[in-house]
Structures are given as C-alpha cells and as structure tokens.
CSV table of C-alpha atoms in Angstrom, one decimal:
chain,number,residue,atom,x,y,z
A,226,UNK,CA,1.2,76.9,22.8
A,227,UNK,CA,3.3,73.8,23.7
A,228,UNK,CA,2.0,72.1,26.8
A,229,UNK,CA,-1.3,74.0,26.7
A,230,UNK,CA,-3.5,72.8,29.5
A,231,UNK,CA,-6.5,71.6,27.5
A,232,UNK,CA,-5.9,71.4,23.7
A,233,UNK,CA,-9.0,70.2,21.8
A,234,UNK,CA,-8.4,66.5,21.5
A,235,UNK,CA,-9.4,66.1,17.9
A,236,UNK,CA,-9.3,69.7,16.7
A,237,UNK,CA,-8.7,69.8,13.0
A,238,UNK,CA,-8.9,72.3,10.2
A,239,UNK,CA,-11.0,71.2,7.1
A,240,UNK,CA,-9.1,71.2,3.9
A,241,UNK,CA,-11.4,71.7,0.9
A,242,UNK,CA,-10.5,71.0,-2.6
A,243,UNK,CA,-12.0,73.2,-5.3
A,244,UNK,CA,-10.7,71.9,-8.7
A,245,UNK,CA,-7.0,72.3,-8.6
A,246,UNK,CA,-7.0,74.5,-5.5
A,247,UNK,CA,-7.1,73.7,-1.8
A,248,UNK,CA,-9.0,76.0,0.5
A,249,UNK,CA,-8.0,76.0,4.2
A,250,UNK,CA,-9.9,78.3,6.6
A,251,UNK,CA,-8.2,78.9,9.9
A,252,UNK,CA,-10.2,80.1,12.8
A,253,UNK,CA,-9.3,81.0,16.4
A,254,UNK,CA,-6.3,79.4,18.0
A,255,UNK,CA,-4.1,77.0,16.3
A,256,UNK,CA,-2.7,74.3,18.5
A,257,UNK,CA,0.5,72.2,17.9
A,258,UNK,CA,-1.4,69.0,17.2
A,259,UNK,CA,-3.9,70.8,14.9
A,260,UNK,CA,-1.1,72.5,13.0
A,261,UNK,CA,0.8,69.2,12.6
A,262,UNK,CA,-2.3,67.5,11.3
A,263,UNK,CA,-3.0,70.4,8.9
A,264,UNK,CA,0.5,70.2,7.5
A,265,UNK,CA,0.2,66.5,6.9
A,266,UNK,CA,-3.3,66.9,5.3
A,267,UNK,CA,-2.1,69.6,3.0
A,268,UNK,CA,1.0,67.7,2.0
A,269,UNK,CA,-0.9,64.5,1.3
A,270,UNK,CA,-3.7,66.2,-0.7
A,271,UNK,CA,-1.2,68.3,-2.7
A,272,UNK,CA,0.8,65.3,-3.8
A,273,UNK,CA,-2.1,62.9,-4.3
A,274,UNK,CA,-4.6,65.1,-6.1
A,275,UNK,CA,-2.4,67.1,-8.4
A,276,UNK,CA,-3.2,70.4,-6.6
A,277,UNK,CA,-1.6,73.5,-8.0
A,278,UNK,CA,-2.5,76.1,-5.4
A,279,UNK,CA,-3.3,76.3,-1.7
A,280,UNK,CA,-5.4,79.2,-0.3
A,281,UNK,CA,-5.1,79.8,3.5
A,282,UNK,CA,-7.9,82.1,4.7
A,283,UNK,CA,-6.9,83.9,7.9
A,284,UNK,CA,-9.9,86.3,8.1
A,285,UNK,CA,-11.1,84.4,11.2
A,286,UNK,CA,-7.8,84.7,13.0
A,287,UNK,CA,-7.5,87.6,15.4
A,288,UNK,CA,-4.5,86.6,17.5
A,289,UNK,CA,-1.3,85.4,16.1
A,290,UNK,CA,2.1,84.4,17.5
A,291,UNK,CA,5.4,83.4,16.1
A,292,UNK,CA,4.3,79.8,16.0
A,293,UNK,CA,1.5,80.6,13.6
A,294,UNK,CA,4.0,82.6,11.5
A,295,UNK,CA,6.3,79.6,11.3
A,296,UNK,CA,3.4,77.2,10.4
A,297,UNK,CA,2.4,79.4,7.5
A,298,UNK,CA,5.9,79.7,6.1
A,299,UNK,CA,6.5,75.9,6.6
A,300,UNK,CA,3.3,75.1,4.7
A,301,UNK,CA,4.4,77.5,1.9
A,302,UNK,CA,7.8,76.0,1.7
A,303,UNK,CA,6.4,72.5,1.7
A,304,UNK,CA,3.8,73.2,-1.1
A,305,UNK,CA,6.5,74.9,-3.2
A,306,UNK,CA,8.5,71.7,-3.1
A,307,UNK,CA,5.4,69.9,-4.3
A,308,UNK,CA,5.1,72.4,-7.1
A,309,UNK,CA,2.1,74.2,-5.8
A,310,UNK,CA,1.6,77.9,-4.8
A,311,UNK,CA,0.4,79.0,-1.4
A,312,UNK,CA,-1.5,82.2,-1.0
A,313,UNK,CA,-2.5,83.7,2.4
A,314,UNK,CA,-5.8,85.6,2.2
A,315,UNK,CA,-7.7,88.0,4.3
A,316,UNK,CA,-5.2,88.7,7.0
A,317,UNK,CA,-6.5,91.3,9.5
A,318,UNK,CA,-4.5,94.6,10.2
A,319,UNK,CA,-3.8,93.7,13.8
A,320,UNK,CA,-2.4,90.3,12.8
A,321,UNK,CA,-0.3,91.9,10.0
A,322,UNK,CA,1.1,94.4,12.5
A,323,UNK,CA,1.9,91.7,15.1
A,324,UNK,CA,3.7,89.6,12.5
A,325,UNK,CA,5.8,92.6,11.4
A,326,UNK,CA,6.6,93.6,14.9
A,327,UNK,CA,7.7,90.0,15.6
A,328,UNK,CA,10.0,90.3,12.6
A,329,UNK,CA,8.1,87.7,10.6
A,330,UNK,CA,7.5,89.3,7.3
A,331,UNK,CA,7.1,85.9,5.6
A,332,UNK,CA,9.0,86.9,2.5
A,333,UNK,CA,8.4,83.7,0.5
A,334,UNK,CA,4.6,83.9,1.1
A,335,UNK,CA,2.1,85.3,-1.4
A,336,UNK,CA,-0.8,87.3,-0.1
A,337,UNK,CA,-4.2,88.5,-1.2
A,338,UNK,CA,-6.9,90.7,0.3
A,339,UNK,CA,-9.6,88.1,0.1
A,340,UNK,CA,-10.2,84.4,-0.7
A,341,UNK,CA,-11.7,85.4,-4.0
A,342,UNK,CA,-8.7,87.4,-5.0
A,343,UNK,CA,-6.4,84.6,-3.9
A,344,UNK,CA,-8.4,82.2,-6.2
A,345,UNK,CA,-8.1,84.7,-9.1
A,346,UNK,CA,-4.4,85.0,-8.4
A,347,UNK,CA,-3.9,81.2,-8.5
A,348,UNK,CA,-6.2,80.8,-11.5
A,349,UNK,CA,-4.1,83.3,-13.5
A,350,UNK,CA,-1.0,81.7,-12.3
A,351,UNK,CA,-2.1,78.3,-13.3
A,352,UNK,CA,-3.0,79.6,-16.8
A,353,UNK,CA,0.5,81.1,-17.3
A,354,UNK,CA,2.7,78.4,-15.8
A,355,UNK,CA,6.0,79.8,-17.2
A,356,UNK,CA,5.7,82.9,-14.9
A,357,UNK,CA,7.6,82.7,-11.8
A,358,UNK,CA,6.4,83.3,-8.3
A,359,UNK,CA,7.9,86.8,-8.2
A,360,UNK,CA,6.4,87.9,-11.5
A,361,UNK,CA,3.7,90.1,-9.9
A,362,UNK,CA,6.3,92.0,-7.9
A,363,UNK,CA,8.5,92.7,-10.9
A,364,UNK,CA,8.6,96.3,-12.0
A,365,UNK,CA,7.3,97.0,-15.5
B,147,UNK,CA,-12.2,129.6,61.4
B,148,UNK,CA,-13.9,132.9,62.2
B,149,UNK,CA,-14.9,131.8,65.7
B,150,UNK,CA,-11.2,131.6,66.7
B,151,UNK,CA,-10.9,135.4,66.5
B,152,UNK,CA,-9.5,136.0,69.9
B,153,UNK,CA,-7.1,138.7,71.0
B,154,UNK,CA,-4.4,136.0,71.3
B,155,UNK,CA,-4.7,135.1,67.6
B,156,UNK,CA,-4.1,138.7,66.7
B,157,UNK,CA,-0.5,138.5,67.9
B,158,UNK,CA,0.2,136.0,65.1
B,159,UNK,CA,0.9,138.0,62.0
B,160,UNK,CA,-0.7,135.4,59.8
B,161,UNK,CA,-3.9,135.5,61.7
B,162,UNK,CA,-3.7,139.3,61.8
B,163,UNK,CA,-3.4,139.4,58.1
B,164,UNK,CA,-6.2,136.9,57.6
B,165,UNK,CA,-8.5,139.0,59.8
B,166,UNK,CA,-7.4,142.2,58.0
B,167,UNK,CA,-8.2,140.6,54.6
B,168,UNK,CA,-11.5,139.4,55.8
B,169,UNK,CA,-12.6,142.8,57.2
B,170,UNK,CA,-11.3,144.9,54.4
B,171,UNK,CA,-12.2,142.5,51.5
B,172,UNK,CA,-14.8,144.9,50.0
B,173,UNK,CA,-12.3,147.8,49.9
B,174,UNK,CA,-9.6,145.6,48.5
B,175,UNK,CA,-11.9,144.1,45.9
B,176,UNK,CA,-13.0,147.6,44.8
B,177,UNK,CA,-9.3,148.6,44.4
B,178,UNK,CA,-8.4,145.4,42.5
B,179,UNK,CA,-11.3,145.9,40.1
B,180,UNK,CA,-9.3,148.7,38.6
B,181,UNK,CA,-6.1,146.7,38.3
B,182,UNK,CA,-5.1,145.5,34.8
B,183,UNK,CA,-5.5,141.8,35.5
B,184,UNK,CA,-9.2,142.2,36.5
B,185,UNK,CA,-10.2,145.2,34.4
B,186,UNK,CA,-9.1,143.6,31.1
B,187,UNK,CA,-10.7,140.2,31.8
B,188,UNK,CA,-14.0,141.3,33.2
B,189,UNK,CA,-14.8,144.0,30.7
B,190,UNK,CA,-18.6,143.6,30.8
B,191,UNK,CA,-19.3,145.0,34.2
B,192,UNK,CA,-17.3,146.3,37.1
B,193,UNK,CA,-19.4,144.3,39.6
B,194,UNK,CA,-18.1,141.2,38.0
B,195,UNK,CA,-14.6,142.3,38.5
B,196,UNK,CA,-15.3,143.2,42.1
B,197,UNK,CA,-16.9,139.8,42.7
B,198,UNK,CA,-13.9,138.0,41.2
B,199,UNK,CA,-11.5,140.2,43.4
B,200,UNK,CA,-13.6,139.4,46.5
B,201,UNK,CA,-13.3,135.6,45.8
B,202,UNK,CA,-9.5,135.9,45.5
B,203,UNK,CA,-9.3,138.0,48.8
B,204,UNK,CA,-11.4,135.4,50.6
B,205,UNK,CA,-9.2,132.6,49.3
B,206,UNK,CA,-6.1,134.6,50.5
B,207,UNK,CA,-7.7,135.1,53.9
B,208,UNK,CA,-8.4,131.4,54.2
B,209,UNK,CA,-4.9,130.5,53.3
B,210,UNK,CA,-3.5,133.0,55.7
B,211,UNK,CA,-5.7,131.7,58.5
B,212,UNK,CA,-4.5,128.1,57.8
B,213,UNK,CA,-1.0,129.3,58.2
B,214,UNK,CA,0.3,127.7,55.0
B,215,UNK,CA,1.1,131.0,53.3
B,216,UNK,CA,4.0,129.5,51.2
B,217,UNK,CA,2.1,126.4,50.1
B,218,UNK,CA,0.9,126.4,46.5
B,219,UNK,CA,-1.4,123.4,47.3
B,220,UNK,CA,-3.1,125.1,50.2
B,221,UNK,CA,-6.8,124.3,50.4
B,222,UNK,CA,-7.8,128.0,50.2
B,223,UNK,CA,-6.5,128.3,46.7
B,224,UNK,CA,-8.5,125.4,45.4
B,225,UNK,CA,-11.7,127.6,45.3
B,226,UNK,CA,-10.2,130.2,43.1
B,227,UNK,CA,-7.9,128.0,41.0
B,228,UNK,CA,-10.4,127.6,38.2
B,229,UNK,CA,-11.2,131.4,38.2
B,230,UNK,CA,-7.4,132.2,38.1
B,231,UNK,CA,-7.0,129.7,35.2
B,232,UNK,CA,-9.8,131.4,33.3
B,233,UNK,CA,-8.3,134.8,34.0
B,234,UNK,CA,-4.8,133.7,33.0
B,235,UNK,CA,-6.2,132.0,29.8
B,236,UNK,CA,-8.0,135.2,28.8
B,237,UNK,CA,-4.9,137.3,29.4
B,238,UNK,CA,-2.8,134.8,27.4
B,239,UNK,CA,-5.3,134.9,24.6
B,240,UNK,CA,-5.1,138.6,24.6
B,241,UNK,CA,-1.4,138.3,23.8
B,242,UNK,CA,0.0,138.8,27.3
B,243,UNK,CA,3.3,137.0,28.0
B,244,UNK,CA,3.9,135.0,31.2
B,245,UNK,CA,6.1,137.9,32.3
B,246,UNK,CA,3.4,140.4,31.8
B,247,UNK,CA,0.8,138.3,33.6
B,248,UNK,CA,3.3,138.0,36.5
B,249,UNK,CA,3.8,141.8,36.6
B,250,UNK,CA,0.0,142.4,36.6
B,251,UNK,CA,-0.3,140.1,39.5
B,252,UNK,CA,2.5,141.9,41.3
B,253,UNK,CA,0.5,145.1,40.8
B,254,UNK,CA,-2.2,143.8,43.0
B,255,UNK,CA,0.1,144.0,46.1
B,256,UNK,CA,0.7,147.8,46.6
B,257,UNK,CA,-3.0,148.7,47.2
B,258,UNK,CA,-3.4,145.9,49.8
B,259,UNK,CA,-0.1,146.9,51.5
B,260,UNK,CA,-1.3,150.5,51.7
B,261,UNK,CA,-4.5,149.4,53.4
B,262,UNK,CA,-2.6,147.2,55.8
B,263,UNK,CA,-0.3,150.0,56.8
B,264,UNK,CA,-3.3,152.2,57.4
B,265,UNK,CA,-4.8,149.5,59.6
B,266,UNK,CA,-1.7,149.0,61.6
B,267,UNK,CA,-0.8,152.7,62.0
B,268,UNK,CA,-0.6,152.6,65.8
B,269,UNK,CA,1.1,149.1,66.1
B,270,UNK,CA,4.7,148.5,67.0
B,271,UNK,CA,7.2,148.6,64.1
B,272,UNK,CA,8.2,145.0,64.5
B,273,UNK,CA,4.6,143.8,64.2
B,274,UNK,CA,4.0,146.0,61.2
B,275,UNK,CA,7.1,144.6,59.4
B,276,UNK,CA,6.0,141.0,60.2
B,277,UNK,CA,2.5,141.6,58.9
B,278,UNK,CA,3.7,143.2,55.6
B,279,UNK,CA,6.2,140.3,55.1
B,280,UNK,CA,3.3,137.8,55.6
B,281,UNK,CA,1.2,139.7,53.1
B,282,UNK,CA,4.1,139.9,50.6
B,283,UNK,CA,4.8,136.2,50.8
B,284,UNK,CA,1.1,135.5,50.5
B,285,UNK,CA,0.8,137.7,47.4
B,286,UNK,CA,3.9,136.0,46.0
B,287,UNK,CA,2.3,132.6,46.4
B,288,UNK,CA,-0.8,133.8,44.7
B,289,UNK,CA,1.3,135.0,41.8
B,290,UNK,CA,3.0,131.5,41.6
B,291,UNK,CA,-0.4,129.8,41.7
B,292,UNK,CA,-1.5,132.0,38.8
B,293,UNK,CA,1.6,131.3,36.8
B,294,UNK,CA,1.3,127.6,37.5
B,295,UNK,CA,-2.2,127.5,36.2
B,296,UNK,CA,-1.0,129.4,33.1
B,297,UNK,CA,1.7,126.8,32.4
B,298,UNK,CA,-0.6,123.9,33.1
B,299,UNK,CA,-3.3,125.3,30.8
B,300,UNK,CA,-0.6,125.8,28.1
B,301,UNK,CA,0.7,122.2,28.5
B,302,UNK,CA,-2.8,120.8,28.3
B,303,UNK,CA,-3.3,122.7,25.1
B,304,UNK,CA,-0.1,121.4,23.6
B,305,UNK,CA,-0.9,117.8,24.6
B,306,UNK,CA,-4.4,118.1,23.1
B,307,UNK,CA,-3.0,119.5,19.9
B,308,UNK,CA,-0.4,116.8,19.6
B,309,UNK,CA,-3.1,114.2,19.8
B,310,UNK,CA,-5.1,116.0,17.2
B,311,UNK,CA,-2.1,116.3,14.9
B,312,UNK,CA,-1.6,112.6,15.1
B,313,UNK,CA,-5.1,112.0,13.7
B,314,UNK,CA,-5.3,114.9,11.3
B,315,UNK,CA,-1.9,114.5,9.8
B,316,UNK,CA,-2.5,111.0,8.4
B,317,UNK,CA,-5.4,111.0,6.0
B,318,UNK,CA,-5.9,108.0,3.8
B,319,UNK,CA,-7.1,109.1,0.4
B,320,UNK,CA,-8.8,106.9,-2.1
B,321,UNK,CA,-7.3,107.7,-5.5
B,322,UNK,CA,-9.1,105.1,-7.6
B,323,UNK,CA,-11.0,102.0,-7.2
B,324,UNK,CA,-8.6,99.7,-5.2
B,325,UNK,CA,-5.9,102.4,-4.8
B,326,UNK,CA,-5.3,104.3,-1.6
B,327,UNK,CA,-2.6,106.9,-0.8
B,328,UNK,CA,-1.2,108.4,2.4
B,329,UNK,CA,0.5,111.7,1.9
B,330,UNK,CA,2.9,111.8,4.9
B,331,UNK,CA,3.7,115.3,6.1
B,332,UNK,CA,6.2,116.2,8.9
B,333,UNK,CA,8.6,114.1,10.9
B,334,UNK,CA,7.8,110.4,11.3
B,335,UNK,CA,8.4,109.2,14.8
B,336,UNK,CA,7.4,105.9,16.3
B,337,UNK,CA,4.0,107.0,17.6
B,338,UNK,CA,3.1,108.6,14.3
B,339,UNK,CA,4.2,105.8,12.1
B,340,UNK,CA,2.2,103.4,14.3
B,341,UNK,CA,-0.9,105.6,13.6
B,342,UNK,CA,-0.1,105.7,9.9
B,343,UNK,CA,0.3,101.9,9.7
B,344,UNK,CA,-3.0,101.3,11.5
B,345,UNK,CA,-5.0,103.8,9.5
B,346,UNK,CA,-3.5,102.5,6.3
B,347,UNK,CA,-4.2,98.9,7.0
B,348,UNK,CA,-7.7,99.6,8.1
B,349,UNK,CA,-8.3,101.6,4.9
B,350,UNK,CA,-6.9,98.7,2.9
B,351,UNK,CA,-9.5,96.4,4.4
B,352,UNK,CA,-12.3,99.0,4.1
B,353,UNK,CA,-11.7,100.1,0.6
B,354,UNK,CA,-10.6,96.7,-0.5
B,355,UNK,CA,-7.4,98.3,-1.9
B,356,UNK,CA,-4.9,96.2,-3.7
B,357,UNK,CA,-2.4,99.0,-4.0
B,358,UNK,CA,-1.4,101.5,-1.3
B,359,UNK,CA,0.9,104.5,-2.0
B,360,UNK,CA,3.0,106.1,0.8
B,361,UNK,CA,3.9,109.5,-0.4
B,362,UNK,CA,6.8,111.0,1.6
B,363,UNK,CA,7.2,114.2,-0.3
B,364,UNK,CA,6.3,116.1,2.9
B,365,UNK,CA,8.8,114.2,5.1
B,366,UNK,CA,11.8,116.5,5.6
B,367,UNK,CA,14.3,114.0,6.7
B,368,UNK,CA,14.7,110.2,6.4
B,369,UNK,CA,17.0,108.4,8.8
B,370,UNK,CA,17.4,104.7,9.5
B,371,UNK,CA,14.5,104.8,12.0
B,372,UNK,CA,12.1,106.4,9.5
B,373,UNK,CA,13.2,103.9,6.9
B,374,UNK,CA,12.6,101.1,9.3
B,375,UNK,CA,9.1,102.4,10.0
B,376,UNK,CA,8.4,102.6,6.2
B,377,UNK,CA,9.6,99.1,5.7
B,378,UNK,CA,7.4,97.8,8.5
B,379,UNK,CA,4.4,99.5,7.0
B,380,UNK,CA,5.2,98.1,3.6
B,381,UNK,CA,5.7,94.6,5.0
B,382,UNK,CA,2.4,94.7,7.0
B,383,UNK,CA,0.5,95.9,3.9
B,384,UNK,CA,2.0,93.1,1.9
B,385,UNK,CA,1.0,90.5,4.4
B,386,UNK,CA,-2.6,91.7,4.0
B,387,UNK,CA,-2.4,91.2,0.3
B,388,UNK,CA,-1.9,94.7,-0.8
B,389,UNK,CA,1.1,96.1,-2.7
B,390,UNK,CA,2.8,99.1,-1.2
B,391,UNK,CA,4.5,101.8,-3.2
B,392,UNK,CA,6.7,104.5,-1.7
B,393,UNK,CA,6.7,107.7,-3.7
B,394,UNK,CA,8.1,111.2,-3.4
B,395,UNK,CA,11.7,110.4,-2.4
B,396,UNK,CA,13.6,113.6,-3.2
B,397,UNK,CA,17.1,113.4,-4.6
B,398,UNK,CA,18.7,114.6,-1.3
B,399,UNK,CA,16.8,112.0,0.6
B,400,UNK,CA,17.7,109.3,-1.9
B,401,UNK,CA,21.4,110.3,-1.4
B,402,UNK,CA,21.0,110.1,2.4
B,403,UNK,CA,19.4,106.7,2.2
B,404,UNK,CA,22.3,105.4,0.1
B,405,UNK,CA,24.9,107.0,2.4
B,406,UNK,CA,23.3,105.4,5.4
B,407,UNK,CA,23.4,102.1,3.7
B,408,UNK,CA,19.7,101.4,4.1
B,409,UNK,CA,18.5,98.7,1.9
B,410,UNK,CA,15.1,99.6,0.4
B,411,UNK,CA,15.4,97.2,-2.5
B,412,UNK,CA,12.5,95.2,-1.2
B,413,UNK,CA,10.3,98.2,-1.5
B,414,UNK,CA,8.7,99.4,-4.7
B,415,UNK,CA,9.6,103.1,-5.2
B,416,UNK,CA,8.5,105.8,-7.6
B,417,UNK,CA,9.8,109.3,-8.0
B,418,UNK,CA,6.5,111.1,-7.6
B,419,UNK,CA,2.9,110.4,-6.6
B,420,UNK,CA,1.9,110.8,-10.2
B,421,UNK,CA,4.3,108.0,-11.3
B,422,UNK,CA,3.1,105.8,-8.5
B,423,UNK,CA,-0.5,106.4,-9.5
B,424,UNK,CA,0.3,105.6,-13.2
B,425,UNK,CA,2.0,102.4,-12.1
B,426,UNK,CA,-0.9,101.5,-9.8
B,427,UNK,CA,-3.5,102.1,-12.6
B,428,UNK,CA,-1.5,100.0,-14.9
B,429,UNK,CA,-1.4,97.2,-12.4
B,430,UNK,CA,-5.2,97.5,-12.1
B,431,UNK,CA,-5.4,97.0,-15.9
B,432,UNK,CA,-6.3,100.7,-16.5
B,433,UNK,CA,-4.4,102.9,-19.0
B,434,UNK,CA,-4.2,106.6,-19.1
B,435,UNK,CA,-5.2,107.7,-22.6
B,436,UNK,CA,-5.3,111.3,-23.8
B,437,UNK,CA,-8.6,112.2,-25.6
B,438,UNK,CA,-6.6,111.9,-28.8
B,439,UNK,CA,-3.3,110.3,-29.4
B,440,UNK,CA,-1.4,107.3,-28.1
B,441,UNK,CA,-1.4,105.6,-24.7
B,442,UNK,CA,0.8,107.3,-22.2
B,443,UNK,CA,3.0,104.6,-20.9
B,444,UNK,CA,4.0,105.0,-17.2
B,445,UNK,CA,7.7,105.0,-16.5
C-alpha cells in the first residue's frame, strides 16, 4: 500500500471508549497514514484514559495483506506494554485463511467471534486480573 | 458427396468401399442387429437396433468417402459418437470389460467383409485385397473410436465423483450450542484440506461456534504435510475467535508424529471425540451429570 496513488487525505478510524474498553472498527482498506494515526490514537487513549482492553472489529474487512497483519500485531504488542489487552473480533473466514497462508498466525493476539464476545472476554479478564493472557488456552 | 459417383472414383478402394457401404447399408444393418453389441443394448425392439446399425454404417461410409479412414477425429464419426458412447456406457454398466467391448466391436467386421467379397466376386484379386484392407482399417478405427468414448466416459465419471467426494466427505456437524465438529475420513491432500478449512470456518461463523473439533479418527496416515494442513486450519479458526481441538489421534499416528519431529504443541489435542466434546462442554460452562451420582469430570 506504500505509494498508493490516491490515499484518502484525512482517512481515520474512529476509536470509541466504552468504560475501560476501546472499540475500533476497521472497514475496507487500511492505508499507511490511517494505520499510523490509528496506532497513535490507540496508544494515547490507552495511556491517558486508563483503558484495560482494546477490541478491534474486523467484520467489515474483506481483503487483508501482510501489512494489515503487522499493524494488528503491532497494536497488540503496544497495548500489552501499556498493560491493556487487545482482542481481534469478527474476522471473516477468507481473511483468516489469507493470514494463515501468509504465515501470519498472530500468536500473541487474542481473538473472539464477535465484538460482544470480545467485550465479555475483556470484562471477565478485567474482573480476574491475576489471570494471565494465556489462561483461556490452558488445559484443564 | 454422392454426386461424385463416377466410374473413375470406383477405382479408388476407399471410394469403392464407401459406395459399397452406402448401397448395402440395409443388409449390413440387418446383420449387425444380431451382433452382441447391438442386440444387448437395444433390447426393446429389433428395429431400433437396425436403426442404430444403419447410422453407424452411414457414418463409416462418410468417413470412407472423405478418405480419412485412419483418423479418429474424422467428421463422419461425430454424428455417431454420442450413440457409440451410450452403447459403450450401457455395455460397461452391464459388466462388460473394455476388452469384451473391443471384441464385440471386432465381431461386426466379418459380416461386412463377407458382403464385400460377394460384391467384388468378379474383380481382380489386387483390387479385392485393397478394398478389404480399407474396410479392415475402417472397422479398426471405429473400434478405437468406441474404446475412446468408453475411456472418456469413465474419466468423466471419475472426475465427477472426485468432486462429489470433496463435498460429501467434509460434513460439519453441530454437536452442541457453539460446538461444531468435522469428522475427517480418508487421506487429507491439499485440495481436501482447503475444502475442510473453508467449510469449517464458514460453519464457525454460521453457527457462532466458539469451539471446533477436528476428529482425525478416519485419517489413515498423518505425515508432515497433513500435520501442516491441520495446523493451518487450527490457526485460521483461532484467528476467527474459535478454539480448535484435534481429536482421534491413534497411538500409531502419535508415534509417527513424534518420530517425524512435528511440533503439535500449539494445538489442543484429545484422545477421542468424546473427550474433546467433554472438554468443549466444560469450556462452555456445561457439565455432564449422570441422572444420579457425582459430576463426571472430563480428563
């Protein structure tokens, strides 16, 4: 996407805060400038507003590339440094297959079927702070 | 080209045979109607068999007239190709092998040769020999066309069945609210695992499933490629927010996986589908309780 002929000049992704959780809804293409701005917005909000979780809704994204994969894992790594959890929600089958074929399995990233479940996941997580990020994947 | 029937043409054995076939087509068709290949397919009425035989004779005459007696793609055959395919199909369904069909086609030649020899009784020996050779080549070509249609029909059937198997062999079963399972049966190749992955992911969205179980009890062998396919499917399901469990790994397969040095530690595994279901139910907050007695804890 670098050097794209006509990127939207002021394209930006709204970052909504619902209590202690940030909701970001991605739609369509994600351009370099937009992604950079999104990263800054999330970083600032997480550190300023004592946010404990970030939910990135991908249900409106139909086409994905390695750039998008990197942006997602960057955001997850960044929020983890700021002591918040990132959950990616609503990824479409085609997008999931593409990411896997690209070799981007995003191991550090948590996922949920829908935004609602992502919220639940973070809500439960916030209530039980001692649990670690990998708790859900542990075998009983 | 019936108008080119001049005395000159008659010297060319191919034209001679073409004219002979055209003139005697009724007689030939009558004789062929009793041959196995026509008699067994057109069982309802003899007229039908005669009609079919006549069509084949006319096609042969057209091919002979065009001079391309060794050409499988000769235009004359196009007319009867479908009929031959149907005949071959019917014979194959009745249990005849390719060899038998070939022999039955060969049996069509002697009656025609007999008629041709009758026709040419006063002609010079050289001419007779040339004409019979042309007829033999022509009948050989017909036989090849017949066998070709047989194999093509068989290949079509195989291709269609392979496609059907791809779809049939990968059902996604809803086991419980939010739990889906795919019982994999047969060898996993790239094409099949792609279909499995797609149907599973679609089912996850449709059923809103948080847990997907891949049961490989019916997979005879697991090599590094199959393992890679499994890992890809598990990774894709995880990206969508579902947890994937692989169940039904038999001891021999487990041993193979360890021998090959494949690292499946990132994948949640269970010995049997029952264990996987018990785990999945527990994850959903459900417990299996006998009508009396304590809670059965999943392993």
